[in-house]
Coordinates of N, CA and C in Angstrom, one line a residue:
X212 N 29.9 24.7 50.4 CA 28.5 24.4 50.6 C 28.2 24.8 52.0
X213 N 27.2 25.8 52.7 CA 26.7 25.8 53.3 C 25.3 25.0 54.7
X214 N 25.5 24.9 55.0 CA 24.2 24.2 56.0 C 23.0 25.5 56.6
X215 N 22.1 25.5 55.5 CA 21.9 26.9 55.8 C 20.8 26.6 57.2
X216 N 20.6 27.4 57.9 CA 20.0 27.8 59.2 C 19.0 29.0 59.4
X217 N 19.2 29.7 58.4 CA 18.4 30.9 58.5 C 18.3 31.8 57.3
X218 N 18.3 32.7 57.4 CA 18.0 33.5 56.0 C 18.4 35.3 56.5
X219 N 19.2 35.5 55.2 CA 19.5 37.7 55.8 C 18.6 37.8 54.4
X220 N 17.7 39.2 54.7 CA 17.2 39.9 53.5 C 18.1 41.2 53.5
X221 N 18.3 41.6 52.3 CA 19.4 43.3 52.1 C 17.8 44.2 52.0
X222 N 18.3 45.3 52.8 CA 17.9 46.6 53.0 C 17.9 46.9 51.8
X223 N 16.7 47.6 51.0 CA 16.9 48.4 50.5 C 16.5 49.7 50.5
X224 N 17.3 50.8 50.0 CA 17.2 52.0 50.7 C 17.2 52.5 48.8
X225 N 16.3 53.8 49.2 CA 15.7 55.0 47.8 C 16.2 56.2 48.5
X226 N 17.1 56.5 48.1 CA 16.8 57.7 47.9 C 15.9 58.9 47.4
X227 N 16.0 59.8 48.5 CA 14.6 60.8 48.4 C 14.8 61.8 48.0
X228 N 16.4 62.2 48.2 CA 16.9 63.7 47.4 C 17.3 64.2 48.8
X229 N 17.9 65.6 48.9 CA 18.1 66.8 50.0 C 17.1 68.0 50.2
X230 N 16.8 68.1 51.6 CA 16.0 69.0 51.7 C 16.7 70.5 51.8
X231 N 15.8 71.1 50.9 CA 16.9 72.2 50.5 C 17.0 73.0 51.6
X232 N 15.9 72.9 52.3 CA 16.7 73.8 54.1 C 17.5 73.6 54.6
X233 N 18.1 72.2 55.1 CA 18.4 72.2 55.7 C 20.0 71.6 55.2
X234 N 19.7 70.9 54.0 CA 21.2 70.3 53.4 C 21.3 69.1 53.5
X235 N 20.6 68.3 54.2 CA 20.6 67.0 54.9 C 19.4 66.0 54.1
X236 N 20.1 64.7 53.7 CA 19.4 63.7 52.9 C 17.5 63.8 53.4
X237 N 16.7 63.6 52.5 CA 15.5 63.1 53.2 C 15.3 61.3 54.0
X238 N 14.7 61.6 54.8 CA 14.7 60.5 55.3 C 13.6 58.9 54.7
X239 N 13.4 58.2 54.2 CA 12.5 57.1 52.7 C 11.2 56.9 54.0
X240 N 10.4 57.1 53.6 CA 9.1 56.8 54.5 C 9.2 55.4 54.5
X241 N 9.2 54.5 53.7 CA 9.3 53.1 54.2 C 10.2 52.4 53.7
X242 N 10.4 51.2 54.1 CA 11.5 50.6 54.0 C 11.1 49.0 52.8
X243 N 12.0 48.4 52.8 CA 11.4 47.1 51.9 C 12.6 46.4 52.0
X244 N 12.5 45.5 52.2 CA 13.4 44.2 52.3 C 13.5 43.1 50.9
X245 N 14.9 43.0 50.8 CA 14.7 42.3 49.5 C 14.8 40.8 49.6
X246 N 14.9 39.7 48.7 CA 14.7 38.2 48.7 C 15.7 37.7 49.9
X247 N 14.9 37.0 50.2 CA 15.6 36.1 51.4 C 16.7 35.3 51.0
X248 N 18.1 35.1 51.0 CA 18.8 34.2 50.7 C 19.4 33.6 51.9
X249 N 19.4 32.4 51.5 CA 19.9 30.9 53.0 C 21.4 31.2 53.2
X250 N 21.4 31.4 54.5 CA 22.5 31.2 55.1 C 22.8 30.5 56.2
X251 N 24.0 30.5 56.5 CA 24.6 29.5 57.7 C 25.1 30.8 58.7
X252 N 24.5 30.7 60.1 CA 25.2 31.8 60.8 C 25.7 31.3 62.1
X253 N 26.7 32.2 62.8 CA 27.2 31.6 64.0 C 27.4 33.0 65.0
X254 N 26.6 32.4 66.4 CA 27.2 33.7 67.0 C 29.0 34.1 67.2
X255 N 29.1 35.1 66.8 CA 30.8 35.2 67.3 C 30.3 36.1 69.0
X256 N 29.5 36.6 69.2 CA 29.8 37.3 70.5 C 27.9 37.3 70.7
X257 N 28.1 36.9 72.4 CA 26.8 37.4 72.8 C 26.6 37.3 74.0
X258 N 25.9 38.5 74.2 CA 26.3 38.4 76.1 C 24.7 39.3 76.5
X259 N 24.4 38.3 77.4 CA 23.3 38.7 77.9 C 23.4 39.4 79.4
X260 N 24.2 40.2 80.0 CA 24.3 40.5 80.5 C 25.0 42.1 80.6
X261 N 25.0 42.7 79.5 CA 25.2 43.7 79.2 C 24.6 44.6 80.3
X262 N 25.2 46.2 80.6 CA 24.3 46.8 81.3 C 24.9 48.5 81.2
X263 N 23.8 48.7 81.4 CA 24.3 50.8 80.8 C 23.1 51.6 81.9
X264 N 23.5 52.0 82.6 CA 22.8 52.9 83.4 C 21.6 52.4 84.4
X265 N 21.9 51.5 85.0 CA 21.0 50.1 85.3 C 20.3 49.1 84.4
X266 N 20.3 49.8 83.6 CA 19.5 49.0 82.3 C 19.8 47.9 81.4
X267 N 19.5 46.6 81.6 CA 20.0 45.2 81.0 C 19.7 45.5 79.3
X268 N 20.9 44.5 78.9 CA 20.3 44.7 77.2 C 20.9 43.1 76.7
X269 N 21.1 42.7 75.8 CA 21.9 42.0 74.9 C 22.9 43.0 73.9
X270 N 23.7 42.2 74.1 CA 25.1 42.7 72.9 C 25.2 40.9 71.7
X271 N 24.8 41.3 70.7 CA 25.1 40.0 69.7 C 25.9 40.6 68.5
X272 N 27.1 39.5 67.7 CA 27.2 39.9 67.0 C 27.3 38.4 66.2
X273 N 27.3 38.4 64.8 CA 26.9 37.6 64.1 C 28.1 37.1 62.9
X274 N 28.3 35.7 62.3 CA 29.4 35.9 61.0 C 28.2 34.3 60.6
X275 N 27.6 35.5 59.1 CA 26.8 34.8 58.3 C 27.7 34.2 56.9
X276 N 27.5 32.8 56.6 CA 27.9 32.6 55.2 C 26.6 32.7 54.1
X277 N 27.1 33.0 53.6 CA 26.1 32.8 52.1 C 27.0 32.4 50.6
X278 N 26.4 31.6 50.0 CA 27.2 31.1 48.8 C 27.9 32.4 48.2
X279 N 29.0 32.2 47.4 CA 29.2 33.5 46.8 C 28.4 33.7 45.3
X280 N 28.2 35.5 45.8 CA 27.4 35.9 44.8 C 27.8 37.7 44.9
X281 N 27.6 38.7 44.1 CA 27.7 39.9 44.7 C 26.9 40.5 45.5
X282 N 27.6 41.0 46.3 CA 26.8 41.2 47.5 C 27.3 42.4 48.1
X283 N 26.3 44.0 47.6 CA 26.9 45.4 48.5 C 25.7 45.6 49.4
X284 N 25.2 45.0 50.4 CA 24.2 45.8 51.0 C 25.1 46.2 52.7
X285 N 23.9 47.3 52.6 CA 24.8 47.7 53.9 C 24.0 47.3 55.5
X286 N 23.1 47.0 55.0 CA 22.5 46.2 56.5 C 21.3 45.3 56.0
X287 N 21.3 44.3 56.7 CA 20.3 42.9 56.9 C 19.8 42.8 57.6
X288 N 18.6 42.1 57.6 CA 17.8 41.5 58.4 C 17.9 39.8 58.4
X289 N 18.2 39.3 59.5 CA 18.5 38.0 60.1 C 17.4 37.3 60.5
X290 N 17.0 36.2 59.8 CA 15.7 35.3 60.2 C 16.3 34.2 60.4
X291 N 15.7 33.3 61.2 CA 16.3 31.9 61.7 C 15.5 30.9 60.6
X292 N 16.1 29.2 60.6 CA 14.8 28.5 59.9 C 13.7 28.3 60.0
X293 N 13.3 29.2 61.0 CA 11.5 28.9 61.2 C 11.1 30.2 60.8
X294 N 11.6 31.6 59.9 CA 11.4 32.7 59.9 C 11.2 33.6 61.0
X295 N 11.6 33.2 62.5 CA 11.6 34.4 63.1 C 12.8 35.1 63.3
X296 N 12.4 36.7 63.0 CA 13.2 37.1 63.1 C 14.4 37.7 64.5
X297 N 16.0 37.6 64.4 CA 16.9 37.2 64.8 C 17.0 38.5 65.2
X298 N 17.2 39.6 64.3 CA 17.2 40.6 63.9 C 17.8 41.8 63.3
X299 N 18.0 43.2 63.0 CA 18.2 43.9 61.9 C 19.6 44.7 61.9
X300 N 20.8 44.3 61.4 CA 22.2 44.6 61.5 C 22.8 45.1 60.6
X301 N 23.6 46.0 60.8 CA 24.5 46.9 60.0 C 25.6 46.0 59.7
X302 N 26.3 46.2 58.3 CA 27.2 45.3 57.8 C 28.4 45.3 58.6
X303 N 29.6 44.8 59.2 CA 30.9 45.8 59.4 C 31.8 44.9 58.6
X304 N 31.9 43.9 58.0 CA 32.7 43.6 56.8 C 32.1 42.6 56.3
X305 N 32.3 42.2 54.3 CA 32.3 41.3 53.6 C 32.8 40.6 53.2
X306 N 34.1 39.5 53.9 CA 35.2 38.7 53.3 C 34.4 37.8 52.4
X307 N 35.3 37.6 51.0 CA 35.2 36.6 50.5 C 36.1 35.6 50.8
X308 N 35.6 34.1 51.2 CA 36.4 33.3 51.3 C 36.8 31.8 49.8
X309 N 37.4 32.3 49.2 CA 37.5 31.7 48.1 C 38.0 30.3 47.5
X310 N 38.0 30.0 48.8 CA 38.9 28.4 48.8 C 37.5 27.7 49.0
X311 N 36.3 28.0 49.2 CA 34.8 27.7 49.4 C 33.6 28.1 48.7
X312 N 34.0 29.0 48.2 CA 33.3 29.7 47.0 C 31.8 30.8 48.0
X313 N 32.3 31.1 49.1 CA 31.5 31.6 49.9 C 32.0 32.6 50.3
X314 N 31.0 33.7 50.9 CA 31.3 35.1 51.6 C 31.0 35.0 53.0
X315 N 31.7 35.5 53.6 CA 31.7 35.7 54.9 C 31.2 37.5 55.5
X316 N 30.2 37.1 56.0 CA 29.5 38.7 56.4 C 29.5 38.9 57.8
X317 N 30.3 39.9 58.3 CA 30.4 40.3 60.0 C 29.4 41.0 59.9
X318 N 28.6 40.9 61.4 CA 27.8 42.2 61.5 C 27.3 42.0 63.1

């Protein structure tokens, strides 16, 4: 069971086809976000003091639970429980943790 805290929506992505010039995917003029499902997330890493060329940034990375269910998307969008958004992350792994009946999502 979860304590959920926020919500990931999955990307989804259409393919457009190849443009025959150039050989390379078309790129989807817009994007759409699918249903919000509750999660529990925890920072694993975040540093506000990051810096590249004089220029400050944030580095965050995130490990979201979500009940288990199938789950291929390759990047999310992260909302807290008030809906603001957290923000928008590429997957880098999907453990299932099965002694909990939950998935564990790095990103």
């Amino acid at each position: 069971m979860i304590i959920a805290n926020g919500t990931i929506e999955r990307k989804n992505k259409v393919a457009m086809g190849i443009d025959p010039a150039t050989g390379y995917p078309i790129v989807p003029k817009a994007v759409t976000w699918g249903e919000p499902i509750p999660c529990q997330y925890v920072a694993a890493k975040h540093d506000w003091l990051r810096q590249v060329g004089g220029e400050h940034y944030t580095e965050a990375s995130y490990d979201i639970y979500i009940e288990e269910q199938p789950f291929d998307a390759e990047q999310v969008r992260l909302r807290d429980r008030y809906g603001n958004l957290v923000g928008d992350y590429s997957i880098i792994q999907v453990k299932p943790l099965q002694a909990v009946c939950e998935l564990l999502i790095k990103v």
